[in-house]
């Protein structure tokens, strides 16, 4: 039997977890082996849940770090969410009024615009904090099955080194201390921060995907990195350079 394709996923938020969920059949068949690298201590990213580690009597105290709920607008996503809700991983938000009475957008002038224009989609929240959403995706749709990926939390991937043909190609991942985190056939970067100028402000070194693009010499990857770099994360971020023209 052929060796499984080794895939590294950088970022354990909803997008990285969704990729892992989408590969569940490939993992079950032994065709791929996934390793997840997340710099936080739990899954979720911008939809994670923080719990106290200082007070044993406050074990039920939790704060959603980022999004407290989400809505499903497409039929395929609604089907996934219904399955996760049936497994107890997330919960359909039910109120005495229509969801559009509570959810919407606050405009720059402070007015509230309800979500009625979106057709009152179904809203969901985490069953035990929002982190359960990503955790269930990483387990294939519930909270009791074994994880589909080998997870490395509290781990920052600081460098992606392209490997030559004599090494089988692929990428070598390294930590902030320079320690090798392994060699992989494919790398899925689900975190925009890994290629954004903000990375250097946070960690004191150039963004790893930007370094990888320079080492690879791939014009298409250069365009992708520059496009992500043009995203504004918050007021005060340095203005990024304009993206290069697309490759011919």
PDB file of C-alpha atoms in Angstrom:
ATOM      1  CA  UNK A   1       0.000   0.000   0.000  1.00  0.00           C
ATOM      2  CA  UNK A   2       1.302   3.434  -0.935  1.00  0.00           C
ATOM      3  CA  UNK A   3       2.375   5.830   1.793  1.00  0.00           C
ATOM      4  CA  UNK A   4      -0.296   8.432   2.617  1.00  0.00           C
ATOM      5  CA  UNK A   5       0.165  11.950   1.350  1.00  0.00           C
ATOM      6  CA  UNK A   6       1.381  14.077   4.251  1.00  0.00           C
ATOM      7  CA  UNK A   7      -0.502  17.370   4.630  1.00  0.00           C
ATOM      8  CA  UNK A   8       0.265  20.140   7.121  1.00  0.00           C
ATOM      9  CA  UNK A   9      -2.546  22.523   8.033  1.00  0.00           C
ATOM     10  CA  UNK A  10      -1.464  25.824   9.568  1.00  0.00           C
ATOM     11  CA  UNK A  11      -4.276  27.332  11.624  1.00  0.00           C
ATOM     12  CA  UNK A  12      -6.925  25.497  13.630  1.00  0.00           C
ATOM     13  CA  UNK A  13      -9.747  27.948  13.088  1.00  0.00           C
ATOM     14  CA  UNK A  14     -12.957  27.333  11.182  1.00  0.00           C
ATOM     15  CA  UNK A  15     -11.317  27.327   7.743  1.00  0.00           C
ATOM     16  CA  UNK A  16      -8.513  24.933   8.708  1.00  0.00           C
ATOM     17  CA  UNK A  17     -10.961  22.714  10.581  1.00  0.00           C
ATOM     18  CA  UNK A  18     -13.320  22.734   7.593  1.00  0.00           C
ATOM     19  CA  UNK A  19     -10.512  21.516   5.359  1.00  0.00           C
ATOM     20  CA  UNK A  20      -9.805  18.663   7.766  1.00  0.00           C
ATOM     21  CA  UNK A  21     -13.523  17.807   7.829  1.00  0.00           C
ATOM     22  CA  UNK A  22     -13.608  17.811   4.034  1.00  0.00           C
ATOM     23  CA  UNK A  23     -10.738  15.310   3.950  1.00  0.00           C
ATOM     24  CA  UNK A  24     -12.411  12.854   6.347  1.00  0.00           C
ATOM     25  CA  UNK A  25     -12.995  10.159   3.726  1.00  0.00           C
ATOM     26  CA  UNK A  26      -9.403  10.419   2.480  1.00  0.00           C
ATOM     27  CA  UNK A  27      -8.105  10.117   6.052  1.00  0.00           C
ATOM     28  CA  UNK A  28     -10.353   7.120   6.759  1.00  0.00           C
ATOM     29  CA  UNK A  29      -9.076   5.400   3.619  1.00  0.00           C
ATOM     30  CA  UNK A  30      -5.476   5.989   4.656  1.00  0.00           C
ATOM     31  CA  UNK A  31      -4.721   8.054   1.577  1.00  0.00           C
ATOM     32  CA  UNK A  32      -3.722  11.191   3.501  1.00  0.00           C
ATOM     33  CA  UNK A  33      -2.230  11.934   6.926  1.00  0.00           C
ATOM     34  CA  UNK A  34      -2.878  15.413   8.327  1.00  0.00           C
ATOM     35  CA  UNK A  35      -0.907  17.343  10.937  1.00  0.00           C
ATOM     36  CA  UNK A  36      -2.434  20.507  12.371  1.00  0.00           C
ATOM     37  CA  UNK A  37      -0.342  23.380  13.728  1.00  0.00           C
ATOM     38  CA  UNK A  38      -2.106  26.031  15.815  1.00  0.00           C
ATOM     39  CA  UNK A  39      -0.415  28.724  17.880  1.00  0.00           C
ATOM     40  CA  UNK A  40      -3.353  28.882  20.321  1.00  0.00           C
ATOM     41  CA  UNK A  41      -4.002  26.315  23.008  1.00  0.00           C
ATOM     42  CA  UNK A  42      -7.411  25.241  21.650  1.00  0.00           C
ATOM     43  CA  UNK A  43      -9.132  24.944  18.265  1.00  0.00           C
ATOM     44  CA  UNK A  44     -11.328  27.695  16.903  1.00  0.00           C
ATOM     45  CA  UNK A  45      -9.119  30.621  15.932  1.00  0.00           C
ATOM     46  CA  UNK A  46     -11.443  33.631  15.688  1.00  0.00           C
ATOM     47  CA  UNK A  47     -14.260  31.389  16.874  1.00  0.00           C
ATOM     48  CA  UNK A  48     -12.515  29.893  19.909  1.00  0.00           C
ATOM     49  CA  UNK A  49     -13.485  29.790  23.573  1.00  0.00           C
ATOM     50  CA  UNK A  50     -11.339  30.944  26.463  1.00  0.00           C
ATOM     51  CA  UNK A  51     -11.716  29.287  29.862  1.00  0.00           C
ATOM     52  CA  UNK A  52     -10.064  30.190  33.146  1.00  0.00           C
ATOM     53  CA  UNK A  53      -7.100  28.106  34.298  1.00  0.00           C
ATOM     54  CA  UNK A  54      -6.686  29.957  37.583  1.00  0.00           C
ATOM     55  CA  UNK A  55      -9.873  29.144  39.511  1.00  0.00           C
ATOM     56  CA  UNK A  56     -11.062  25.559  39.930  1.00  0.00           C
ATOM     57  CA  UNK A  57     -14.417  26.846  41.171  1.00  0.00           C
ATOM     58  CA  UNK A  58     -15.008  28.705  37.888  1.00  0.00           C
ATOM     59  CA  UNK A  59     -14.792  25.744  35.528  1.00  0.00           C
ATOM     60  CA  UNK A  60     -17.962  26.864  33.777  1.00  0.00           C
ATOM     61  CA  UNK A  61     -16.700  30.396  33.145  1.00  0.00           C
ATOM     62  CA  UNK A  62     -16.011  30.800  29.426  1.00  0.00           C
ATOM     63  CA  UNK A  63     -15.765  33.638  26.944  1.00  0.00           C
ATOM     64  CA  UNK A  64     -16.069  33.285  23.184  1.00  0.00           C
ATOM     65  CA  UNK A  65     -12.973  34.887  21.702  1.00  0.00           C
ATOM     66  CA  UNK A  66     -14.378  36.397  18.536  1.00  0.00           C
ATOM     67  CA  UNK A  67     -17.579  35.247  16.872  1.00  0.00           C
ATOM     68  CA  UNK A  68     -20.319  34.205  19.357  1.00  0.00           C
ATOM     69  CA  UNK A  69     -22.548  32.722  16.652  1.00  0.00           C
ATOM     70  CA  UNK A  70     -22.835  32.262  12.897  1.00  0.00           C
ATOM     71  CA  UNK A  71     -25.484  31.695  10.273  1.00  0.00           C
ATOM     72  CA  UNK A  72     -25.823  29.079   7.550  1.00  0.00           C
ATOM     73  CA  UNK A  73     -27.155  30.427   4.266  1.00  0.00           C
ATOM     74  CA  UNK A  74     -26.312  27.722   1.705  1.00  0.00           C
ATOM     75  CA  UNK A  75     -28.062  24.372   1.521  1.00  0.00           C
ATOM     76  CA  UNK A  76     -24.814  22.392   1.844  1.00  0.00           C
ATOM     77  CA  UNK A  77     -23.657  24.326   4.919  1.00  0.00           C
ATOM     78  CA  UNK A  78     -27.109  24.073   6.481  1.00  0.00           C
ATOM     79  CA  UNK A  79     -26.950  20.300   6.045  1.00  0.00           C
ATOM     80  CA  UNK A  80     -23.555  20.162   7.799  1.00  0.00           C
ATOM     81  CA  UNK A  81     -24.807  22.368  10.628  1.00  0.00           C
ATOM     82  CA  UNK A  82     -27.916  20.230  11.146  1.00  0.00           C
ATOM     83  CA  UNK A  83     -25.703  17.174  11.429  1.00  0.00           C
ATOM     84  CA  UNK A  84     -23.414  18.891  13.943  1.00  0.00           C
ATOM     85  CA  UNK A  85     -26.444  20.054  15.932  1.00  0.00           C
ATOM     86  CA  UNK A  86     -27.853  16.514  16.006  1.00  0.00           C
ATOM     87  CA  UNK A  87     -24.508  15.348  17.430  1.00  0.00           C
ATOM     88  CA  UNK A  88     -24.628  18.018  20.139  1.00  0.00           C
ATOM     89  CA  UNK A  89     -21.594  19.929  18.849  1.00  0.00           C
ATOM     90  CA  UNK A  90     -23.477  23.145  18.090  1.00  0.00           C
ATOM     91  CA  UNK A  91     -26.958  24.411  18.853  1.00  0.00           C
ATOM     92  CA  UNK A  92     -29.589  26.159  16.769  1.00  0.00           C
ATOM     93  CA  UNK A  93     -30.247  29.526  18.357  1.00  0.00           C
ATOM     94  CA  UNK A  94     -33.923  29.728  19.307  1.00  0.00           C
ATOM     95  CA  UNK A  95     -35.543  32.866  20.646  1.00  0.00           C
ATOM     96  CA  UNK A  96     -39.036  34.120  21.243  1.00  0.00           C
ATOM     97  CA  UNK A  97     -38.730  36.342  18.216  1.00  0.00           C
ATOM     98  CA  UNK A  98     -37.479  35.841  14.706  1.00  0.00           C
ATOM     99  CA  UNK A  99     -33.673  35.737  14.454  1.00  0.00           C
ATOM    100  CA  UNK A 100     -33.751  38.888  12.355  1.00  0.00           C
ATOM    101  CA  UNK A 101     -35.035  40.783  15.400  1.00  0.00           C
ATOM    102  CA  UNK A 102     -31.704  40.159  17.122  1.00  0.00           C
ATOM    103  CA  UNK A 103     -29.074  39.732  14.407  1.00  0.00           C
ATOM    104  CA  UNK A 104     -27.900  42.262  11.889  1.00  0.00           C
ATOM    105  CA  UNK A 105     -25.286  44.890  11.139  1.00  0.00           C
ATOM    106  CA  UNK A 106     -24.438  48.075  13.028  1.00  0.00           C
ATOM    107  CA  UNK A 107     -23.531  50.708  10.475  1.00  0.00           C
ATOM    108  CA  UNK A 108     -20.931  53.453  10.831  1.00  0.00           C
ATOM    109  CA  UNK A 109     -23.605  55.917  11.998  1.00  0.00           C
ATOM    110  CA  UNK A 110     -24.747  53.577  14.757  1.00  0.00           C
ATOM    111  CA  UNK A 111     -27.995  52.359  13.240  1.00  0.00           C
ATOM    112  CA  UNK A 112     -28.996  48.693  13.329  1.00  0.00           C
ATOM    113  CA  UNK A 113     -29.895  46.975  10.062  1.00  0.00           C
ATOM    114  CA  UNK A 114     -31.647  43.592  10.612  1.00  0.00           C
ATOM    115  CA  UNK A 115     -30.671  40.527   8.636  1.00  0.00           C
ATOM    116  CA  UNK A 116     -34.082  40.275   6.983  1.00  0.00           C
ATOM    117  CA  UNK A 117     -32.449  41.031   3.657  1.00  0.00           C
ATOM    118  CA  UNK A 118     -30.660  37.696   3.899  1.00  0.00           C
ATOM    119  CA  UNK A 119     -33.895  35.798   4.296  1.00  0.00           C
ATOM    120  CA  UNK A 120     -33.631  35.122   8.039  1.00  0.00           C
ATOM    121  CA  UNK A 121     -30.955  32.403   7.886  1.00  0.00           C
ATOM    122  CA  UNK A 122     -30.549  29.802  10.595  1.00  0.00           C
ATOM    123  CA  UNK A 123     -28.184  30.929  13.368  1.00  0.00           C
ATOM    124  CA  UNK A 124     -26.016  28.543  15.358  1.00  0.00           C
ATOM    125  CA  UNK A 125     -23.798  28.807  18.397  1.00  0.00           C
ATOM    126  CA  UNK A 126     -21.393  26.487  20.150  1.00  0.00           C
ATOM    127  CA  UNK A 127     -22.908  23.934  22.507  1.00  0.00           C
ATOM    128  CA  UNK A 128     -20.157  24.463  25.085  1.00  0.00           C
ATOM    129  CA  UNK A 129     -18.567  27.578  23.675  1.00  0.00           C
ATOM    130  CA  UNK A 130     -17.804  28.300  20.032  1.00  0.00           C
ATOM    131  CA  UNK A 131     -14.659  26.152  20.054  1.00  0.00           C
ATOM    132  CA  UNK A 132     -16.829  23.028  19.873  1.00  0.00           C
ATOM    133  CA  UNK A 133     -17.695  23.955  16.276  1.00  0.00           C
ATOM    134  CA  UNK A 134     -14.096  23.639  15.069  1.00  0.00           C
ATOM    135  CA  UNK A 135     -13.417  20.679  17.356  1.00  0.00           C
ATOM    136  CA  UNK A 136     -16.351  18.742  15.902  1.00  0.00           C
ATOM    137  CA  UNK A 137     -15.197  19.499  12.354  1.00  0.00           C
ATOM    138  CA  UNK A 138     -11.729  18.181  13.208  1.00  0.00           C
ATOM    139  CA  UNK A 139     -13.320  14.954  14.483  1.00  0.00           C
ATOM    140  CA  UNK A 140     -15.440  14.406  11.390  1.00  0.00           C
ATOM    141  CA  UNK A 141     -18.751  15.772  12.677  1.00  0.00           C
ATOM    142  CA  UNK A 142     -19.046  14.975  16.396  1.00  0.00           C
ATOM    143  CA  UNK A 143     -17.215  15.430  19.687  1.00  0.00           C
ATOM    144  CA  UNK A 144     -16.443  11.799  20.518  1.00  0.00           C
ATOM    145  CA  UNK A 145     -14.711  10.386  17.435  1.00  0.00           C
ATOM    146  CA  UNK A 146     -10.900  10.421  17.277  1.00  0.00           C
ATOM    147  CA  UNK A 147      -9.412  13.573  15.701  1.00  0.00           C
ATOM    148  CA  UNK A 148      -8.726  13.305  11.993  1.00  0.00           C
ATOM    149  CA  UNK A 149      -5.470  15.243  12.333  1.00  0.00           C
ATOM    150  CA  UNK A 150      -2.497  15.052  14.676  1.00  0.00           C
ATOM    151  CA  UNK A 151      -2.821  18.418  16.423  1.00  0.00           C
ATOM    152  CA  UNK A 152       0.092  20.513  17.684  1.00  0.00           C
ATOM    153  CA  UNK A 153      -1.272  23.371  19.794  1.00  0.00           C
ATOM    154  CA  UNK A 154       0.804  26.231  21.234  1.00  0.00           C
ATOM    155  CA  UNK A 155       2.989  25.838  18.154  1.00  0.00           C
ATOM    156  CA  UNK A 156       4.016  28.692  15.871  1.00  0.00           C
ATOM    157  CA  UNK A 157       5.221  27.746  12.389  1.00  0.00           C
ATOM    158  CA  UNK A 158       7.794  30.400  11.549  1.00  0.00           C
ATOM    159  CA  UNK A 159       9.362  29.039   8.391  1.00  0.00           C
ATOM    160  CA  UNK A 160       8.313  27.020   5.329  1.00  0.00           C
ATOM    161  CA  UNK A 161      11.300  25.717   3.392  1.00  0.00           C
ATOM    162  CA  UNK A 162      10.726  24.243  -0.084  1.00  0.00           C
ATOM    163  CA  UNK A 163      12.466  20.893  -0.512  1.00  0.00           C
ATOM    164  CA  UNK A 164      14.318  19.931  -3.665  1.00  0.00           C
ATOM    165  CA  UNK A 165      13.447  17.059  -5.955  1.00  0.00           C
ATOM    166  CA  UNK A 166      16.203  14.958  -4.387  1.00  0.00           C
ATOM    167  CA  UNK A 167      14.280  15.157  -1.100  1.00  0.00           C
ATOM    168  CA  UNK A 168      10.976  14.269  -2.735  1.00  0.00           C
ATOM    169  CA  UNK A 169       9.754  17.851  -3.012  1.00  0.00           C
ATOM    170  CA  UNK A 170       7.274  19.316  -0.611  1.00  0.00           C
ATOM    171  CA  UNK A 171       7.941  21.546   2.379  1.00  0.00           C
ATOM    172  CA  UNK A 172       9.801  21.492   5.678  1.00  0.00           C
ATOM    173  CA  UNK A 173       8.153  23.338   8.574  1.00  0.00           C
ATOM    174  CA  UNK A 174      10.200  24.924  11.359  1.00  0.00           C
ATOM    175  CA  UNK A 175       9.301  26.457  14.716  1.00  0.00           C
ATOM    176  CA  UNK A 176      10.358  29.832  16.087  1.00  0.00           C
ATOM    177  CA  UNK A 177      13.408  28.204  17.657  1.00  0.00           C
ATOM    178  CA  UNK A 178      14.420  26.672  14.321  1.00  0.00           C
ATOM    179  CA  UNK A 179      13.353  23.164  15.306  1.00  0.00           C
ATOM    180  CA  UNK A 180      12.037  21.040  12.442  1.00  0.00           C
ATOM    181  CA  UNK A 181       8.327  20.289  12.720  1.00  0.00           C
ATOM    182  CA  UNK A 182       8.395  17.765   9.895  1.00  0.00           C
ATOM    183  CA  UNK A 183       8.423  17.387   6.116  1.00  0.00           C
ATOM    184  CA  UNK A 184       5.149  17.454   4.198  1.00  0.00           C
ATOM    185  CA  UNK A 185       3.968  16.914   0.646  1.00  0.00           C
ATOM    186  CA  UNK A 186       1.411  19.713   0.869  1.00  0.00           C
ATOM    187  CA  UNK A 187       0.858  22.680   3.164  1.00  0.00           C
ATOM    188  CA  UNK A 188      -2.537  24.297   3.683  1.00  0.00           C
ATOM    189  CA  UNK A 189      -2.233  27.788   5.157  1.00  0.00           C
ATOM    190  CA  UNK A 190      -5.645  28.678   6.561  1.00  0.00           C
ATOM    191  CA  UNK A 191      -4.498  31.727   8.528  1.00  0.00           C
ATOM    192  CA  UNK A 192      -4.206  35.000   6.635  1.00  0.00           C
ATOM    193  CA  UNK A 193      -1.876  36.288   9.354  1.00  0.00           C
ATOM    194  CA  UNK A 194       0.856  33.885   8.167  1.00  0.00           C
ATOM    195  CA  UNK A 195       1.350  36.005   5.049  1.00  0.00           C
ATOM    196  CA  UNK A 196       0.355  39.438   6.360  1.00  0.00           C
ATOM    197  CA  UNK A 197       2.753  42.244   7.376  1.00  0.00           C
ATOM    198  CA  UNK A 198       1.076  42.141  10.793  1.00  0.00           C
ATOM    199  CA  UNK A 199       2.944  38.862  11.502  1.00  0.00           C
ATOM    200  CA  UNK A 200       6.225  40.765  11.870  1.00  0.00           C
ATOM    201  CA  UNK A 201       4.624  43.125  14.383  1.00  0.00           C
ATOM    202  CA  UNK A 202       3.411  40.153  16.422  1.00  0.00           C
ATOM    203  CA  UNK A 203       6.408  37.825  16.245  1.00  0.00           C
ATOM    204  CA  UNK A 204       9.342  40.011  15.216  1.00  0.00           C
ATOM    205  CA  UNK A 205      10.098  38.116  12.012  1.00  0.00           C
ATOM    206  CA  UNK A 206       8.803  38.162   8.413  1.00  0.00           C
ATOM    207  CA  UNK A 207       5.599  36.244   7.707  1.00  0.00           C
ATOM    208  CA  UNK A 208       6.416  32.586   6.918  1.00  0.00           C
ATOM    209  CA  UNK A 209       4.308  32.362   3.770  1.00  0.00           C
ATOM    210  CA  UNK A 210       5.938  35.531   2.423  1.00  0.00           C
ATOM    211  CA  UNK A 211       9.362  33.953   3.011  1.00  0.00           C
ATOM    212  CA  UNK A 212       8.198  30.740   1.347  1.00  0.00           C
ATOM    213  CA  UNK A 213       6.951  32.599  -1.712  1.00  0.00           C
ATOM    214  CA  UNK A 214      10.304  34.346  -2.079  1.00  0.00           C
ATOM    215  CA  UNK A 215      12.195  31.060  -1.759  1.00  0.00           C
ATOM    216  CA  UNK A 216       9.870  29.237  -4.164  1.00  0.00           C
ATOM    217  CA  UNK A 217       9.984  31.847  -6.908  1.00  0.00           C
ATOM    218  CA  UNK A 218       6.381  31.107  -7.890  1.00  0.00           C
ATOM    219  CA  UNK A 219       4.651  34.158  -9.462  1.00  0.00           C
ATOM    220  CA  UNK A 220       1.176  32.823  -8.639  1.00  0.00           C
ATOM    221  CA  UNK A 221       2.145  32.412  -4.981  1.00  0.00           C
ATOM    222  CA  UNK A 222       3.609  35.936  -5.026  1.00  0.00           C
ATOM    223  CA  UNK A 223       0.251  37.302  -6.179  1.00  0.00           C
ATOM    224  CA  UNK A 224      -1.611  35.359  -3.473  1.00  0.00           C
ATOM    225  CA  UNK A 225       0.707  36.625  -0.720  1.00  0.00           C
ATOM    226  CA  UNK A 226       0.500  40.212  -1.952  1.00  0.00           C
ATOM    227  CA  UNK A 227      -3.292  40.028  -2.154  1.00  0.00           C
ATOM    228  CA  UNK A 228      -3.566  38.758   1.422  1.00  0.00           C
ATOM    229  CA  UNK A 229      -1.044  41.383   2.490  1.00  0.00           C
ATOM    230  CA  UNK A 230      -3.321  44.102   1.127  1.00  0.00           C
ATOM    231  CA  UNK A 231      -6.064  43.152   3.605  1.00  0.00           C
ATOM    232  CA  UNK A 232      -6.542  45.626   6.442  1.00  0.00           C
ATOM    233  CA  UNK A 233      -6.729  43.887   9.819  1.00  0.00           C
ATOM    234  CA  UNK A 234      -7.080  46.971  11.998  1.00  0.00           C
ATOM    235  CA  UNK A 235      -6.330  50.655  12.137  1.00  0.00           C
ATOM    236  CA  UNK A 236      -2.585  51.149  12.500  1.00  0.00           C
ATOM    237  CA  UNK A 237      -1.406  48.244  10.376  1.00  0.00           C
ATOM    238  CA  UNK A 238       1.292  49.400   7.925  1.00  0.00           C
ATOM    239  CA  UNK A 239       0.073  49.947   4.374  1.00  0.00           C
ATOM    240  CA  UNK A 240       1.099  46.913   2.276  1.00  0.00           C
ATOM    241  CA  UNK A 241       2.795  47.176  -1.100  1.00  0.00           C
ATOM    242  CA  UNK A 242       0.517  46.888  -4.132  1.00  0.00           C
ATOM    243  CA  UNK A 243       0.123  43.320  -5.445  1.00  0.00           C
ATOM    244  CA  UNK A 244       2.223  42.421  -8.499  1.00  0.00           C
ATOM    245  CA  UNK A 245       0.503  41.789 -11.809  1.00  0.00           C
ATOM    246  CA  UNK A 246      -0.786  38.228 -12.321  1.00  0.00           C
ATOM    247  CA  UNK A 247       1.537  35.829 -14.124  1.00  0.00           C
ATOM    248  CA  UNK A 248       1.011  35.474 -17.867  1.00  0.00           C
TER     249      UNK A 248
END
